[in-house]
Amino acid sequence: MTAPPADEPIRVFLVDDQQMVRAGFRMLVESQPDLTVVGEAGDGHEAVERLAATRADVVLMDVRMPRLDGVEATRWLASRGERPRVIVLTTFDLDEYAFAAIKAGAAAFLLKDAAPPDLLGAIRAVHAGDAVVAPSTTRRLLDHFAAALPDPAAPAADDRLATLTEREQEVLVLVARGLSNTEIAAELVVAEATVKTHIGRLLAKTGSRDRVQLVVLAYETGLVRAG
């Protein structure tokens, strides 16, 4: 599904089993001239059905819902291609579901109590192709469910890391720590364009879809320790 022209608003689809929550998100999204709500659903099953016939760019996806949860709905949407891109909305007590959704194909995640500017910024960032919306949140959430990840003291062999150069592994570590391209460039004393090249190679070599999957990969393999 192709993105809309630059002068068209970003099409947002809302998925949450609480009608009041959807109404709040709708009011927030519709208050922005560059965003529009094109539909909503009360559970993952309904979302999958409606999104098959609704053109959307970004989906705000709750995780725990009846019939079909946000993880499985996200996996189905991700299997269709680049769009729509999914932002998982979670709370700290549901972090394990957020992690599963990221592995299933979500582009980013936010806490449900995120400030309105953060949520709006996340929608725009994900639509533009950015995946790690809030590095500080990424670190906190990964730290919180680190117990569910493999022991970092004994990383398992992983073919996805086997072909990486030493510099590419350095970049992967910095991506996993939540640094932006500009910050990575400053850390390694290289041009930002060089960082973008390295990240493109990382995505290709590891078979990762985006930066979020690179973060997960670094933690899963023990390349980066939580905490």
Tab-separated table of C-alpha atoms in Angstrom:
chain	number	residue	atom	x	y	z
A	1	MET	CA	0.000	0.000	0.000
A	2	THR	CA	1.556	3.255	-1.041
A	3	ALA	CA	1.828	6.343	1.135
A	4	PRO	CA	-0.429	9.316	0.399
A	5	PRO	CA	0.978	12.379	-1.348
A	6	ALA	CA	2.802	14.790	0.929
A	7	ASP	CA	-0.089	17.281	0.877
A	8	GLU	CA	-2.615	14.681	2.086
A	9	PRO	CA	-3.138	14.014	5.795
A	10	ILE	CA	-1.689	10.921	7.424
A	11	ARG	CA	-4.418	8.282	7.694
A	12	VAL	CA	-4.696	6.899	11.240
A	13	PHE	CA	-6.681	3.838	12.331
A	14	LEU	CA	-7.562	3.307	16.024
A	15	VAL	CA	-7.744	-0.101	17.701
A	16	ASP	CA	-8.762	-0.340	21.368
A	17	ASP	CA	-11.473	-2.257	23.193
A	18	GLN	CA	-12.435	0.809	25.235
A	19	GLN	CA	-14.678	3.195	23.330
A	20	MET	CA	-13.740	6.155	25.534
A	21	VAL	CA	-10.062	5.591	24.827
A	22	ARG	CA	-10.735	5.540	21.090
A	23	ALA	CA	-12.807	8.700	21.403
A	24	GLY	CA	-9.945	10.455	23.183
A	25	PHE	CA	-7.436	9.410	20.539
A	26	ARG	CA	-9.832	10.459	17.795
A	27	MET	CA	-10.230	13.942	19.280
A	28	LEU	CA	-6.465	14.321	19.601
A	29	VAL	CA	-5.673	13.079	16.097
A	30	GLU	CA	-8.452	15.067	14.429
A	31	SER	CA	-7.201	18.258	16.091
A	32	GLN	CA	-4.161	18.149	13.798
A	33	PRO	CA	-4.408	19.445	10.216
A	34	ASP	CA	-1.959	16.827	8.911
A	35	LEU	CA	-3.680	13.829	10.541
A	36	THR	CA	-7.063	12.190	10.037
A	37	VAL	CA	-8.812	9.168	11.523
A	38	VAL	CA	-10.029	6.803	8.810
A	39	GLY	CA	-11.527	4.120	11.017
A	40	GLU	CA	-11.498	2.286	14.316
A	41	ALA	CA	-12.046	-1.168	15.762
A	42	GLY	CA	-12.776	-2.630	19.187
A	43	ASP	CA	-10.538	-5.696	18.890
A	44	GLY	CA	-7.853	-7.208	16.706
A	45	HIS	CA	-10.221	-9.365	14.669
A	46	GLU	CA	-12.359	-6.384	13.736
A	47	ALA	CA	-9.231	-4.383	12.967
A	48	VAL	CA	-7.888	-7.033	10.592
A	49	GLU	CA	-11.220	-7.171	8.763
A	50	ARG	CA	-11.662	-3.426	8.440
A	51	LEU	CA	-8.068	-2.703	7.496
A	52	ALA	CA	-8.369	-5.146	4.609
A	53	ALA	CA	-10.690	-2.597	3.028
A	54	THR	CA	-9.501	0.644	4.633
A	55	ARG	CA	-6.474	2.592	3.460
A	56	ALA	CA	-4.484	3.503	6.543
A	57	ASP	CA	-0.914	4.637	7.092
A	58	VAL	CA	-0.527	4.257	10.853
A	59	VAL	CA	-2.430	2.070	13.327
A	60	LEU	CA	-2.601	2.845	17.044
A	61	MET	CA	-2.891	-0.674	18.453
A	62	ASP	CA	-3.868	-1.676	21.959
A	63	VAL	CA	-2.331	-4.980	23.038
A	64	ARG	CA	-4.752	-6.829	25.298
A	65	MET	CA	-8.150	-7.129	23.589
A	66	PRO	CA	-10.877	-9.778	23.223
A	67	ARG	CA	-11.120	-12.268	20.338
A	68	LEU	CA	-7.807	-11.331	18.697
A	69	ASP	CA	-5.146	-9.483	20.664
A	70	GLY	CA	-2.889	-6.741	19.367
A	71	VAL	CA	0.085	-9.079	18.935
A	72	GLU	CA	-1.665	-11.365	16.471
A	73	ALA	CA	-3.349	-8.446	14.714
A	74	THR	CA	0.040	-6.762	14.345
A	75	ARG	CA	1.573	-9.946	12.938
A	76	TRP	CA	-1.183	-10.150	10.314
A	77	LEU	CA	-0.810	-6.494	9.317
A	78	ALA	CA	2.986	-6.761	9.115
A	79	SER	CA	2.655	-9.720	6.769
A	80	ARG	CA	0.851	-7.499	4.267
A	81	GLY	CA	3.814	-5.187	3.695
A	82	GLU	CA	5.164	-1.822	4.768
A	83	ARG	CA	1.816	-0.159	5.438
A	84	PRO	CA	-0.025	0.341	7.596
A	85	ARG	CA	2.663	0.695	10.251
A	86	VAL	CA	1.698	-0.181	13.807
A	87	ILE	CA	2.357	1.747	17.009
A	88	VAL	CA	1.750	-0.462	20.021
A	89	LEU	CA	0.223	1.278	23.026
A	90	THR	CA	0.975	-0.394	26.332
A	91	THR	CA	1.373	0.026	30.075
A	92	PHE	CA	4.222	-1.236	32.239
A	93	ASP	CA	2.234	-4.252	33.418
A	94	LEU	CA	1.809	-5.353	29.789
A	95	ASP	CA	5.413	-5.020	28.679
A	96	GLU	CA	5.746	-8.681	27.692
A	97	TYR	CA	2.912	-8.167	25.208
A	98	ALA	CA	4.574	-5.050	23.805
A	99	PHE	CA	7.795	-6.986	23.246
A	100	ALA	CA	5.880	-9.756	21.486
A	101	ALA	CA	4.150	-7.178	19.290
A	102	ILE	CA	7.478	-5.602	18.337
A	103	LYS	CA	8.744	-9.027	17.294
A	104	ALA	CA	5.499	-9.565	15.397
A	105	GLY	CA	6.100	-6.480	13.286
A	106	ALA	CA	5.155	-3.305	15.159
A	107	ALA	CA	7.161	-0.239	14.159
A	108	ALA	CA	7.211	1.339	17.607
A	109	PHE	CA	5.612	1.384	20.998
A	110	LEU	CA	4.541	4.012	23.494
A	111	LEU	CA	3.128	3.998	26.970
A	112	LYS	CA	-0.593	4.697	27.103
A	113	ASP	CA	-0.020	7.693	29.353
A	114	ALA	CA	2.332	9.352	26.855
A	115	ALA	CA	1.874	13.096	26.544
A	116	PRO	CA	-0.219	14.169	23.517
A	117	PRO	CA	2.779	15.771	21.746
A	118	ASP	CA	4.697	12.494	22.113
A	119	LEU	CA	1.868	10.459	20.620
A	120	LEU	CA	1.381	12.880	17.730
A	121	GLY	CA	5.120	12.963	17.138
A	122	ALA	CA	5.200	9.178	17.134
A	123	ILE	CA	2.520	8.987	14.454
A	124	ARG	CA	4.429	11.398	12.236
A	125	ALA	CA	7.781	9.726	12.883
A	126	VAL	CA	6.500	6.229	12.104
A	127	HIS	CA	4.791	7.487	8.962
A	128	ALA	CA	8.094	9.022	7.868
A	129	GLY	CA	9.827	5.680	8.290
A	130	ASP	CA	11.394	6.110	11.712
A	131	ALA	CA	10.963	3.162	14.022
A	132	VAL	CA	12.476	3.987	17.388
A	133	VAL	CA	10.076	6.723	18.432
A	134	ALA	CA	11.255	7.304	21.975
A	135	PRO	CA	14.713	5.901	22.777
A	136	SER	CA	14.304	6.502	26.520
A	137	THR	CA	11.079	4.516	26.493
A	138	THR	CA	12.753	1.805	24.430
A	139	ARG	CA	15.478	1.433	27.039
A	140	ARG	CA	13.071	1.444	30.007
A	141	LEU	CA	10.786	-1.151	28.494
A	142	LEU	CA	13.631	-3.429	27.403
A	143	ASP	CA	15.128	-3.170	30.885
A	144	HIS	CA	11.752	-3.954	32.422
A	145	PHE	CA	11.223	-7.232	30.570
A	146	ALA	CA	14.908	-8.158	30.359
A	147	ALA	CA	14.158	-11.265	32.419
A	148	ALA	CA	12.277	-12.675	29.451
A	149	LEU	CA	15.296	-12.344	27.169
A	150	PRO	CA	18.152	-14.847	26.804
A	151	ASP	CA	21.024	-14.660	29.284
A	152	PRO	CA	23.292	-11.862	27.987
A	153	ALA	CA	26.307	-13.436	29.668
A	154	ALA	CA	26.109	-16.303	27.204
A	155	PRO	CA	24.822	-14.977	23.882
A	156	ALA	CA	23.705	-17.642	21.485
A	157	ALA	CA	25.317	-17.963	18.117
A	158	ASP	CA	23.207	-16.135	15.581
A	159	ASP	CA	23.702	-16.252	11.843
A	160	ARG	CA	22.308	-12.727	11.603
A	161	LEU	CA	25.419	-11.419	13.391
A	162	ALA	CA	27.949	-13.646	11.680
A	163	THR	CA	28.524	-11.389	8.673
A	164	LEU	CA	28.691	-8.080	10.531
A	165	THR	CA	31.916	-6.108	10.507
A	166	GLU	CA	33.343	-4.738	13.750
A	167	ARG	CA	32.100	-1.253	12.882
A	168	GLU	CA	28.630	-2.558	12.045
A	169	GLN	CA	28.458	-4.242	15.443
A	170	GLU	CA	29.485	-0.947	17.042
A	171	VAL	CA	26.651	0.829	15.236
A	172	LEU	CA	24.197	-1.908	16.237
A	173	VAL	CA	25.123	-1.485	19.892
A	174	LEU	CA	24.578	2.269	19.701
A	175	VAL	CA	21.232	1.827	17.932
A	176	ALA	CA	20.184	-0.585	20.692
A	177	ARG	CA	21.126	1.974	23.323
A	178	GLY	CA	18.678	4.409	21.773
A	179	LEU	CA	21.048	6.812	20.021
A	180	SER	CA	19.864	8.713	16.966
A	181	ASN	CA	21.854	8.782	13.728
A	182	THR	CA	23.236	12.198	14.663
A	183	GLU	CA	24.340	10.949	18.087
A	184	ILE	CA	25.909	7.818	16.598
A	185	ALA	CA	27.817	9.961	14.097
A	186	ALA	CA	29.164	12.108	16.931
A	187	GLU	CA	30.064	9.048	19.014
A	188	LEU	CA	32.004	7.402	16.167
A	189	VAL	CA	33.282	10.671	14.673
A	190	VAL	CA	31.887	9.936	11.226
A	191	ALA	CA	29.421	11.617	8.890
A	192	GLU	CA	25.723	11.023	9.481
A	193	ALA	CA	25.450	9.714	5.915
A	194	THR	CA	27.996	7.040	6.858
A	195	VAL	CA	25.834	6.000	9.798
A	196	LYS	CA	22.820	5.701	7.510
A	197	THR	CA	24.849	3.482	5.203
A	198	HIS	CA	25.885	1.251	8.101
A	199	ILE	CA	22.292	0.956	9.317
A	200	GLY	CA	21.107	0.075	5.820
A	201	ARG	CA	23.698	-2.700	5.699
A	202	LEU	CA	22.682	-3.893	9.170
A	203	LEU	CA	19.070	-4.163	8.101
A	204	ALA	CA	20.005	-6.083	4.966
A	205	LYS	CA	22.495	-8.438	6.624
A	206	THR	CA	20.365	-9.290	9.643
A	207	GLY	CA	17.072	-9.484	7.800
A	208	SER	CA	15.614	-6.893	10.157
A	209	ARG	CA	12.669	-4.807	9.018
A	210	ASP	CA	13.559	-1.605	10.879
A	211	ARG	CA	15.465	-0.064	13.796
A	212	VAL	CA	13.160	-1.546	16.389
A	213	GLN	CA	13.991	-5.056	15.204
A	214	LEU	CA	17.683	-4.147	15.364
A	215	VAL	CA	17.200	-3.159	19.012
A	216	VAL	CA	15.446	-6.439	19.769
A	217	LEU	CA	18.152	-8.395	17.942
A	218	ALA	CA	20.929	-6.747	19.956
A	219	TYR	CA	19.210	-7.645	23.228
A	220	GLU	CA	18.201	-11.138	22.182
A	221	THR	CA	21.743	-12.089	21.196
A	222	GLY	CA	23.303	-10.540	24.288
A	223	LEU	CA	25.211	-7.957	22.258
A	224	VAL	CA	23.723	-5.355	24.610
A	225	ARG	CA	22.916	-5.978	28.252
A	226	ALA	CA	19.766	-4.640	29.830
A	227	GLY	CA	20.132	-2.200	32.716
